[in-house]
Amino acid sequence: MSNTVLKALACALALGITSAIQAADPIIIKFSHVVAEHTPKGQGALLFKKLAEERLPGKVRVEVYPNSSLFGDGKEMEALLLGDVQLIAPSLAKFEQYTKQLQLFDLPFLFNDIQAVDRFQRSPEGQALLKSMESKGITGLGYWHNGMKQLSANKPLRTPRDARGLKFRVQASAVLEEQFKAVRANPRKMAFAEVYQGLQTGVVNGAENPWSNIYSQKMHEVQKYITESNHGILDYMLITNTRFWNGLPPDVRSELDKIVEEVTREVNTQADALNQGDKQRIIEAKTSEIIELTPEQRNAWREAMKPVWRKFEAEIGPDLIKAADAANQPR
Ligand code: LMR
């Protein structure tokens, strides 16, 4: 055999080995989020990692980055589109740059409880929203619950008038800004990672969060009062980069689809209990007074905030609002 042929053979062999090694490399899935691990989303991310690595050994490795440790608000969506992270689960309040329809979920007093949210998310209209950003390169894989939001402040909030003039931290959502303007308070957009310090230093006087976020971020240590208002929801859409997900080997993708379904069911079954447990822990910490509203007081908040719906009706779509409202009736 000539030297050239031998060299060519050696080269082909080396290339073959390299591609065999490459084929054997696990697919890395980075899952970045902004909350603590002991929260519905934090637990969901860890369960996804566990099941994916158990059921696709050697094929998939999942790296979970909690607490904004890889990307915080504002950056995570961009990172997903750039392929720097493969899974994120932003709150439904954080999508307005990509679709106006999801603003639906921020409308105050739209859903009576988390069961109504669940019914809407499972409905054909709710499921269609998961696919509403595919033209932008974002695929929704499922909805994950956190829970109903509570108002907190350093003064007791019993009537809408009590909120006047206070500065409230809001997520990056025009609806939530309007919600606080409706009670003559001053909304201030702020990344989640900055909220504790914002409350501690008085940059903002109040906030709205589910119990699990209040407790895991220790916000109850810097807020004297928490009003159990249940005035809105904070839920998530688990999303991926459309090109990445569609490009996965079919066997890996179908297994991951099944795992996502299983994890979604688990998160949504456990979220309420986790929030109630954290509410209890906040009560036991005795740092904040928990204010329960009378039906009349809660109604006053509803009356004050509900006009916000009209401002966003055209952008969201009246039929979608109707479908969500209908989910308040148990079937
Ligand atoms: C917030 O910014 O308050 C939430 O979206 C954080 C989260 O992911 O629960």
Tab-separated table of C-alpha atoms and ligand atoms in Angstrom:
chain	number	residue	atom	x	y	z
A	1	MET	CA	0.000	0.000	0.000
A	2	SER	CA	1.334	3.385	-0.895
A	3	ASN	CA	2.083	5.971	1.739
A	4	THR	CA	-0.703	8.208	0.450
A	5	VAL	CA	-3.294	5.449	0.715
A	6	LEU	CA	-2.093	4.604	4.233
A	7	LYS	CA	-2.330	8.265	5.262
A	8	ALA	CA	-5.815	8.529	3.782
A	9	LEU	CA	-6.875	5.370	5.665
A	10	ALA	CA	-5.467	6.689	8.938
A	11	CYS	CA	-7.233	9.963	8.372
A	12	ALA	CA	-10.568	8.281	7.639
A	13	LEU	CA	-10.173	6.124	10.754
A	14	ALA	CA	-9.429	9.154	12.903
A	15	LEU	CA	-12.444	10.990	11.524
A	16	GLY	CA	-14.602	7.935	12.137
A	17	ILE	CA	-13.447	7.711	15.738
A	18	THR	CA	-14.071	11.432	16.275
A	19	SER	CA	-17.574	11.248	14.939
A	20	ALA	CA	-18.245	8.112	17.005
A	21	ILE	CA	-17.101	10.011	20.088
A	22	GLN	CA	-19.221	12.964	19.081
A	23	ALA	CA	-22.247	10.726	18.592
A	24	ALA	CA	-21.708	9.346	22.066
A	25	ASP	CA	-21.516	12.780	23.687
A	26	PRO	CA	-24.629	13.515	25.725
A	27	ILE	CA	-26.866	16.342	24.614
A	28	ILE	CA	-26.534	19.098	27.186
A	29	ILE	CA	-29.754	20.800	28.211
A	30	LYS	CA	-29.259	23.914	30.282
A	31	PHE	CA	-32.320	24.856	32.316
A	32	SER	CA	-32.045	28.335	33.761
A	33	HIS	CA	-34.520	30.004	36.115
A	34	VAL	CA	-34.758	32.864	38.570
A	35	VAL	CA	-36.351	31.320	41.666
A	36	ALA	CA	-35.113	29.192	44.563
A	37	GLU	CA	-35.041	25.407	44.391
A	38	HIS	CA	-37.781	24.851	46.944
A	39	THR	CA	-40.522	26.403	44.811
A	40	PRO	CA	-42.844	24.820	42.238
A	41	LYS	CA	-40.590	25.832	39.332
A	42	GLY	CA	-37.375	24.970	41.170
A	43	GLN	CA	-38.704	21.504	42.026
A	44	GLY	CA	-39.974	21.001	38.474
A	45	ALA	CA	-36.567	21.761	36.990
A	46	LEU	CA	-34.884	19.268	39.327
A	47	LEU	CA	-37.447	16.556	38.598
A	48	PHE	CA	-36.963	17.107	34.862
A	49	LYS	CA	-33.207	16.630	35.308
A	50	LYS	CA	-33.678	13.478	37.386
A	51	LEU	CA	-36.085	11.794	34.967
A	52	ALA	CA	-34.232	12.834	31.812
A	53	GLU	CA	-30.895	11.522	33.100
A	54	GLU	CA	-32.475	8.316	34.472
A	55	ARG	CA	-34.375	7.486	31.309
A	56	LEU	CA	-31.875	8.707	28.730
A	57	PRO	CA	-28.602	7.670	30.365
A	58	GLY	CA	-25.579	8.869	28.435
A	59	LYS	CA	-27.794	10.580	25.883
A	60	VAL	CA	-28.886	13.650	27.797
A	61	ARG	CA	-27.344	15.684	30.589
A	62	VAL	CA	-29.350	18.427	32.257
A	63	GLU	CA	-27.727	21.357	34.027
A	64	VAL	CA	-30.084	23.340	36.252
A	65	TYR	CA	-29.181	26.931	37.152
A	66	PRO	CA	-31.555	28.364	39.820
A	67	ASN	CA	-31.701	31.843	41.400
A	68	SER	CA	-30.718	33.799	38.258
A	69	SER	CA	-27.263	32.215	38.579
A	70	LEU	CA	-26.864	31.831	34.799
A	71	PHE	CA	-29.369	34.311	33.331
A	72	GLY	CA	-31.743	36.664	35.115
A	73	ASP	CA	-34.933	38.316	33.907
A	74	GLY	CA	-34.457	40.215	30.703
A	75	LYS	CA	-31.594	38.022	29.528
A	76	GLU	CA	-33.012	34.504	29.691
A	77	MET	CA	-35.348	34.786	26.699
A	78	GLU	CA	-32.578	36.212	24.528
A	79	ALA	CA	-30.250	33.441	25.704
A	80	LEU	CA	-32.834	30.825	24.723
A	81	LEU	CA	-33.110	32.273	21.234
A	82	LEU	CA	-29.321	32.374	20.902
A	83	GLY	CA	-29.031	28.751	22.000
A	84	ASP	CA	-27.109	29.575	25.197
A	85	VAL	CA	-29.797	27.831	27.247
A	86	GLN	CA	-32.333	25.245	26.124
A	87	LEU	CA	-35.133	25.376	28.701
A	88	ILE	CA	-36.567	28.249	30.705
A	89	ALA	CA	-39.936	28.795	32.384
A	90	PRO	CA	-40.604	32.528	32.619
A	91	SER	CA	-43.703	33.779	34.328
A	92	LEU	CA	-46.534	34.403	31.889
A	93	ALA	CA	-46.106	38.100	32.681
A	94	LYS	CA	-42.770	38.209	30.872
A	95	PHE	CA	-43.764	37.454	27.274
A	96	GLU	CA	-45.206	40.725	26.046
A	97	GLN	CA	-42.321	41.358	23.645
A	98	TYR	CA	-43.143	38.086	21.909
A	99	THR	CA	-46.933	37.919	22.060
A	100	LYS	CA	-49.628	40.199	23.414
A	101	GLN	CA	-52.049	37.308	23.915
A	102	LEU	CA	-50.347	36.017	27.040
A	103	GLN	CA	-51.090	39.337	28.726
A	104	LEU	CA	-54.389	37.611	29.405
A	105	PHE	CA	-52.937	35.865	32.441
A	106	ASP	CA	-52.054	39.171	34.134
A	107	LEU	CA	-55.579	40.580	34.065
A	108	PRO	CA	-56.514	41.180	37.717
A	109	PHE	CA	-59.331	39.052	39.136
A	110	LEU	CA	-59.673	37.047	35.910
A	111	PHE	CA	-59.474	33.621	37.533
A	112	ASN	CA	-61.285	32.740	40.769
A	113	ASP	CA	-58.717	30.164	41.791
A	114	ILE	CA	-55.895	27.973	40.530
A	115	GLN	CA	-58.379	25.253	39.474
A	116	ALA	CA	-59.946	27.724	37.024
A	117	VAL	CA	-56.464	28.583	35.714
A	118	ASP	CA	-55.866	24.876	35.231
A	119	ARG	CA	-59.123	24.371	33.332
A	120	PHE	CA	-58.297	27.245	30.991
A	121	GLN	CA	-54.726	26.095	30.373
A	122	ARG	CA	-55.983	22.629	29.393
A	123	SER	CA	-58.670	24.031	27.078
A	124	PRO	CA	-58.102	24.206	23.302
A	125	GLU	CA	-57.632	27.993	23.600
A	126	GLY	CA	-55.061	27.601	26.360
A	127	GLN	CA	-53.197	24.860	24.503
A	128	ALA	CA	-53.112	26.926	21.305
A	129	LEU	CA	-51.221	29.662	23.162
A	130	LEU	CA	-48.330	27.244	23.697
A	131	LYS	CA	-47.743	27.378	19.941
A	132	SER	CA	-48.357	31.105	19.537
A	133	MET	CA	-44.662	32.069	19.445
A	134	GLU	CA	-43.307	29.418	17.062
A	135	SER	CA	-42.803	31.966	14.306
A	136	LYS	CA	-40.418	33.706	16.718
A	137	GLY	CA	-38.536	30.491	17.431
A	138	ILE	CA	-40.133	29.737	20.814
A	139	THR	CA	-42.105	26.550	21.531
A	140	GLY	CA	-44.238	26.234	24.650
A	141	LEU	CA	-44.003	22.763	26.163
A	142	GLY	CA	-46.465	23.210	29.022
A	143	TYR	CA	-47.860	25.438	31.744
A	144	TRP	CA	-46.476	25.186	35.250
A	145	HIS	CA	-48.369	26.620	38.183
A	146	ASN	CA	-46.925	28.697	40.901
A	147	GLY	CA	-50.025	30.194	42.457
A	148	MET	CA	-52.265	33.106	43.300
A	149	LYS	CA	-50.541	36.414	44.081
A	150	GLN	CA	-50.763	38.234	47.415
A	151	LEU	CA	-50.097	41.910	48.029
A	152	SER	CA	-47.417	42.878	50.512
A	153	ALA	CA	-46.343	46.263	51.863
A	154	ASN	CA	-45.030	48.017	54.917
A	155	LYS	CA	-48.475	49.311	55.730
A	156	PRO	CA	-51.702	47.371	55.985
A	157	LEU	CA	-53.552	47.118	52.674
A	158	ARG	CA	-57.251	46.577	53.301
A	159	THR	CA	-58.861	48.856	50.753
A	160	PRO	CA	-57.566	50.086	47.383
A	161	ARG	CA	-57.186	53.525	48.938
A	162	ASP	CA	-54.461	52.120	51.246
A	163	ALA	CA	-52.229	51.536	48.211
A	164	ARG	CA	-52.334	55.137	47.006
A	165	GLY	CA	-48.931	56.668	46.443
A	166	LEU	CA	-47.012	53.498	47.353
A	167	LYS	CA	-44.314	52.186	45.041
A	168	PHE	CA	-44.934	48.583	44.008
A	169	ARG	CA	-42.461	46.351	42.254
A	170	VAL	CA	-43.925	44.755	39.143
A	171	GLN	CA	-42.695	42.209	36.644
A	172	ALA	CA	-42.033	43.484	33.116
A	173	SER	CA	-45.718	43.695	32.215
A	174	ALA	CA	-47.792	46.612	30.973
A	175	VAL	CA	-50.936	45.021	32.450
A	176	LEU	CA	-49.404	44.863	35.912
A	177	GLU	CA	-48.272	48.465	35.626
A	178	GLU	CA	-51.829	49.512	34.804
A	179	GLN	CA	-53.196	47.364	37.610
A	180	PHE	CA	-51.279	49.414	40.191
A	181	LYS	CA	-51.983	52.700	38.441
A	182	ALA	CA	-55.680	51.811	38.734
A	183	VAL	CA	-55.371	52.095	42.538
A	184	ARG	CA	-53.214	55.228	42.177
A	185	ALA	CA	-50.038	53.460	43.245
A	186	ASN	CA	-46.701	53.752	41.429
A	187	PRO	CA	-45.553	50.595	39.650
A	188	ARG	CA	-41.871	50.010	39.158
A	189	LYS	CA	-40.519	47.285	36.891
A	190	MET	CA	-37.706	45.385	38.533
A	191	ALA	CA	-35.935	42.077	37.910
A	192	PHE	CA	-36.880	39.338	40.359
A	193	ALA	CA	-33.334	39.043	41.713
A	194	GLU	CA	-33.474	42.669	42.879
A	195	VAL	CA	-36.819	42.602	44.694
A	196	TYR	CA	-35.630	41.678	48.187
A	197	GLN	CA	-33.093	44.467	48.229
A	198	GLY	CA	-35.548	46.873	46.658
A	199	LEU	CA	-37.984	46.220	49.487
A	200	GLN	CA	-35.293	46.301	52.148
A	201	THR	CA	-33.888	49.637	51.056
A	202	GLY	CA	-37.262	51.245	50.344
A	203	VAL	CA	-36.717	51.668	46.601
A	204	VAL	CA	-40.160	50.053	46.516
A	205	ASN	CA	-42.678	49.799	49.350
A	206	GLY	CA	-44.623	46.771	48.248
A	207	ALA	CA	-44.933	43.860	45.852
A	208	GLU	CA	-47.209	41.082	44.628
A	209	ASN	CA	-46.122	37.463	44.815
A	210	PRO	CA	-47.331	33.944	45.517
A	211	TRP	CA	-46.502	32.643	48.999
A	212	SER	CA	-43.685	30.429	47.698
A	213	ASN	CA	-41.805	33.371	46.210
A	214	ILE	CA	-42.369	35.538	49.285
A	215	TYR	CA	-41.044	32.836	51.587
A	216	SER	CA	-38.135	31.582	49.499
A	217	GLN	CA	-36.878	35.134	48.896
A	218	LYS	CA	-37.430	36.077	52.569
A	219	MET	CA	-39.605	38.986	51.487
A	220	HIS	CA	-41.735	38.494	54.621
A	221	GLU	CA	-38.705	39.650	56.601
A	222	VAL	CA	-38.858	43.045	54.893
A	223	GLN	CA	-42.635	43.437	54.526
A	224	LYS	CA	-44.687	44.048	57.673
A	225	TYR	CA	-48.037	43.182	56.106
A	226	ILE	CA	-49.234	40.630	53.596
A	227	THR	CA	-52.795	40.886	52.333
A	228	GLU	CA	-54.279	37.592	51.214
A	229	SER	CA	-55.779	39.148	48.108
A	230	ASN	CA	-55.542	36.301	45.572
A	231	HIS	CA	-56.038	39.074	43.002
A	232	GLY	CA	-54.119	37.472	40.144
A	233	ILE	CA	-51.951	34.523	39.242
A	234	LEU	CA	-48.291	33.855	38.717
A	235	ASP	CA	-47.836	30.858	36.455
A	236	TYR	CA	-45.174	29.838	33.978
A	237	MET	CA	-44.755	28.612	30.453
A	238	LEU	CA	-42.012	26.042	30.066
A	239	ILE	CA	-40.410	26.970	26.761
A	240	THR	CA	-37.646	25.790	24.507
A	241	ASN	CA	-35.918	26.945	21.361
A	242	THR	CA	-38.068	25.571	18.500
A	243	ARG	CA	-35.087	24.722	16.294
A	244	PHE	CA	-33.296	22.915	19.127
A	245	TRP	CA	-36.325	20.833	20.142
A	246	ASN	CA	-37.250	19.905	16.557
A	247	GLY	CA	-33.650	18.986	15.860
A	248	LEU	CA	-33.372	16.432	18.682
A	249	PRO	CA	-33.009	12.773	17.653
A	250	PRO	CA	-36.593	11.415	17.438
A	251	ASP	CA	-36.150	8.825	20.229
A	252	VAL	CA	-34.710	11.467	22.597
A	253	ARG	CA	-37.383	13.961	21.747
A	254	SER	CA	-40.300	11.598	22.243
A	255	GLU	CA	-38.910	10.509	25.627
A	256	LEU	CA	-38.365	14.141	26.654
A	257	ASP	CA	-41.920	15.016	25.558
A	258	LYS	CA	-43.223	12.267	27.855
A	259	ILE	CA	-41.028	13.473	30.714
A	260	VAL	CA	-42.210	17.065	30.258
A	261	GLU	CA	-45.808	15.837	30.493
A	262	GLU	CA	-45.069	13.882	33.638
A	263	VAL	CA	-43.164	16.734	35.298
A	264	THR	CA	-45.888	19.213	34.349
A	265	ARG	CA	-48.510	17.017	36.016
A	266	GLU	CA	-46.367	16.712	39.127
A	267	VAL	CA	-45.586	20.447	39.394
A	268	ASN	CA	-49.237	21.330	38.942
A	269	THR	CA	-50.373	18.809	41.544
A	270	GLN	CA	-47.842	19.971	44.141
A	271	ALA	CA	-47.792	23.753	43.600
A	272	ASP	CA	-50.777	24.639	45.755
A	273	ALA	CA	-49.617	22.521	48.691
A	274	LEU	CA	-46.154	24.068	48.453
A	275	ASN	CA	-47.634	27.574	48.537
A	276	GLN	CA	-49.902	26.726	51.472
A	277	GLY	CA	-46.919	25.257	53.336
A	278	ASP	CA	-44.939	28.454	52.758
A	279	LYS	CA	-47.896	30.560	53.914
A	280	GLN	CA	-47.866	28.546	57.133
A	281	ARG	CA	-44.112	29.045	57.521
A	282	ILE	CA	-44.568	32.802	57.086
A	283	ILE	CA	-47.279	32.815	59.768
A	284	GLU	CA	-44.963	30.906	62.104
A	285	ALA	CA	-42.072	33.299	61.421
A	286	LYS	CA	-44.260	36.079	62.904
A	287	THR	CA	-42.447	38.744	60.884
A	288	SER	CA	-45.529	39.911	58.981
A	289	GLU	CA	-49.158	40.305	59.830
A	290	ILE	CA	-51.382	38.408	57.417
A	291	ILE	CA	-54.480	40.395	56.515
A	292	GLU	CA	-57.593	38.543	55.410
A	293	LEU	CA	-60.039	40.609	53.380
A	294	THR	CA	-63.779	40.594	53.976
A	295	PRO	CA	-65.803	39.813	50.842
A	296	GLU	CA	-66.712	43.525	50.620
A	297	GLN	CA	-63.073	44.617	50.868
A	298	ARG	CA	-62.000	42.128	48.202
A	299	ASN	CA	-64.799	43.317	46.013
A	300	ALA	CA	-63.550	46.895	46.329
A	301	TRP	CA	-60.136	45.785	44.988
A	302	ARG	CA	-61.853	43.967	42.154
A	303	GLU	CA	-63.934	47.019	41.254
A	304	ALA	CA	-60.863	49.257	41.336
A	305	MET	CA	-58.635	47.002	39.247
A	306	LYS	CA	-61.010	45.412	36.774
A	307	PRO	CA	-61.263	48.449	34.445
A	308	VAL	CA	-57.729	47.478	33.364
A	309	TRP	CA	-59.249	44.668	31.304
A	310	ARG	CA	-60.776	47.140	28.861
A	311	LYS	CA	-57.386	48.680	28.066
A	312	PHE	CA	-55.964	45.363	26.915
A	313	GLU	CA	-59.048	43.726	25.443
A	314	ALA	CA	-58.187	44.543	21.830
A	315	GLU	CA	-54.555	43.356	22.124
A	316	ILE	CA	-55.440	40.125	23.916
A	317	GLY	CA	-58.617	39.386	21.995
A	318	PRO	CA	-62.102	39.487	23.535
A	319	ASP	CA	-62.779	35.826	22.673
A	320	LEU	CA	-59.737	34.699	24.592
A	321	ILE	CA	-60.841	36.689	27.636
A	322	LYS	CA	-64.289	35.134	27.338
A	323	ALA	CA	-62.810	31.629	27.152
A	324	ALA	CA	-60.680	32.280	30.240
A	325	ASP	CA	-63.613	33.697	32.152
A	326	ALA	CA	-65.710	30.660	31.223
A	327	ALA	CA	-63.103	28.440	32.912
A	328	ASN	CA	-64.296	29.827	36.256
A	329	GLN	CA	-67.329	27.536	35.921
A	330	PRO	CA	-66.385	24.012	36.942
A	331	ARG	CA	-67.449	21.618	34.201
B	1	LMR	C1	-41.264	37.481	39.389
B	1	LMR	O1	-40.489	38.128	38.675
B	1	LMR	O2	-41.822	37.937	40.383
B	1	LMR	C2	-41.531	36.038	39.026
B	1	LMR	O3	-41.771	35.962	37.655
B	1	LMR	C3	-40.395	35.180	39.436
B	1	LMR	C4	-40.700	33.733	39.121
B	1	LMR	O4	-40.112	33.207	38.193
B	1	LMR	O5	-41.532	33.169	39.849
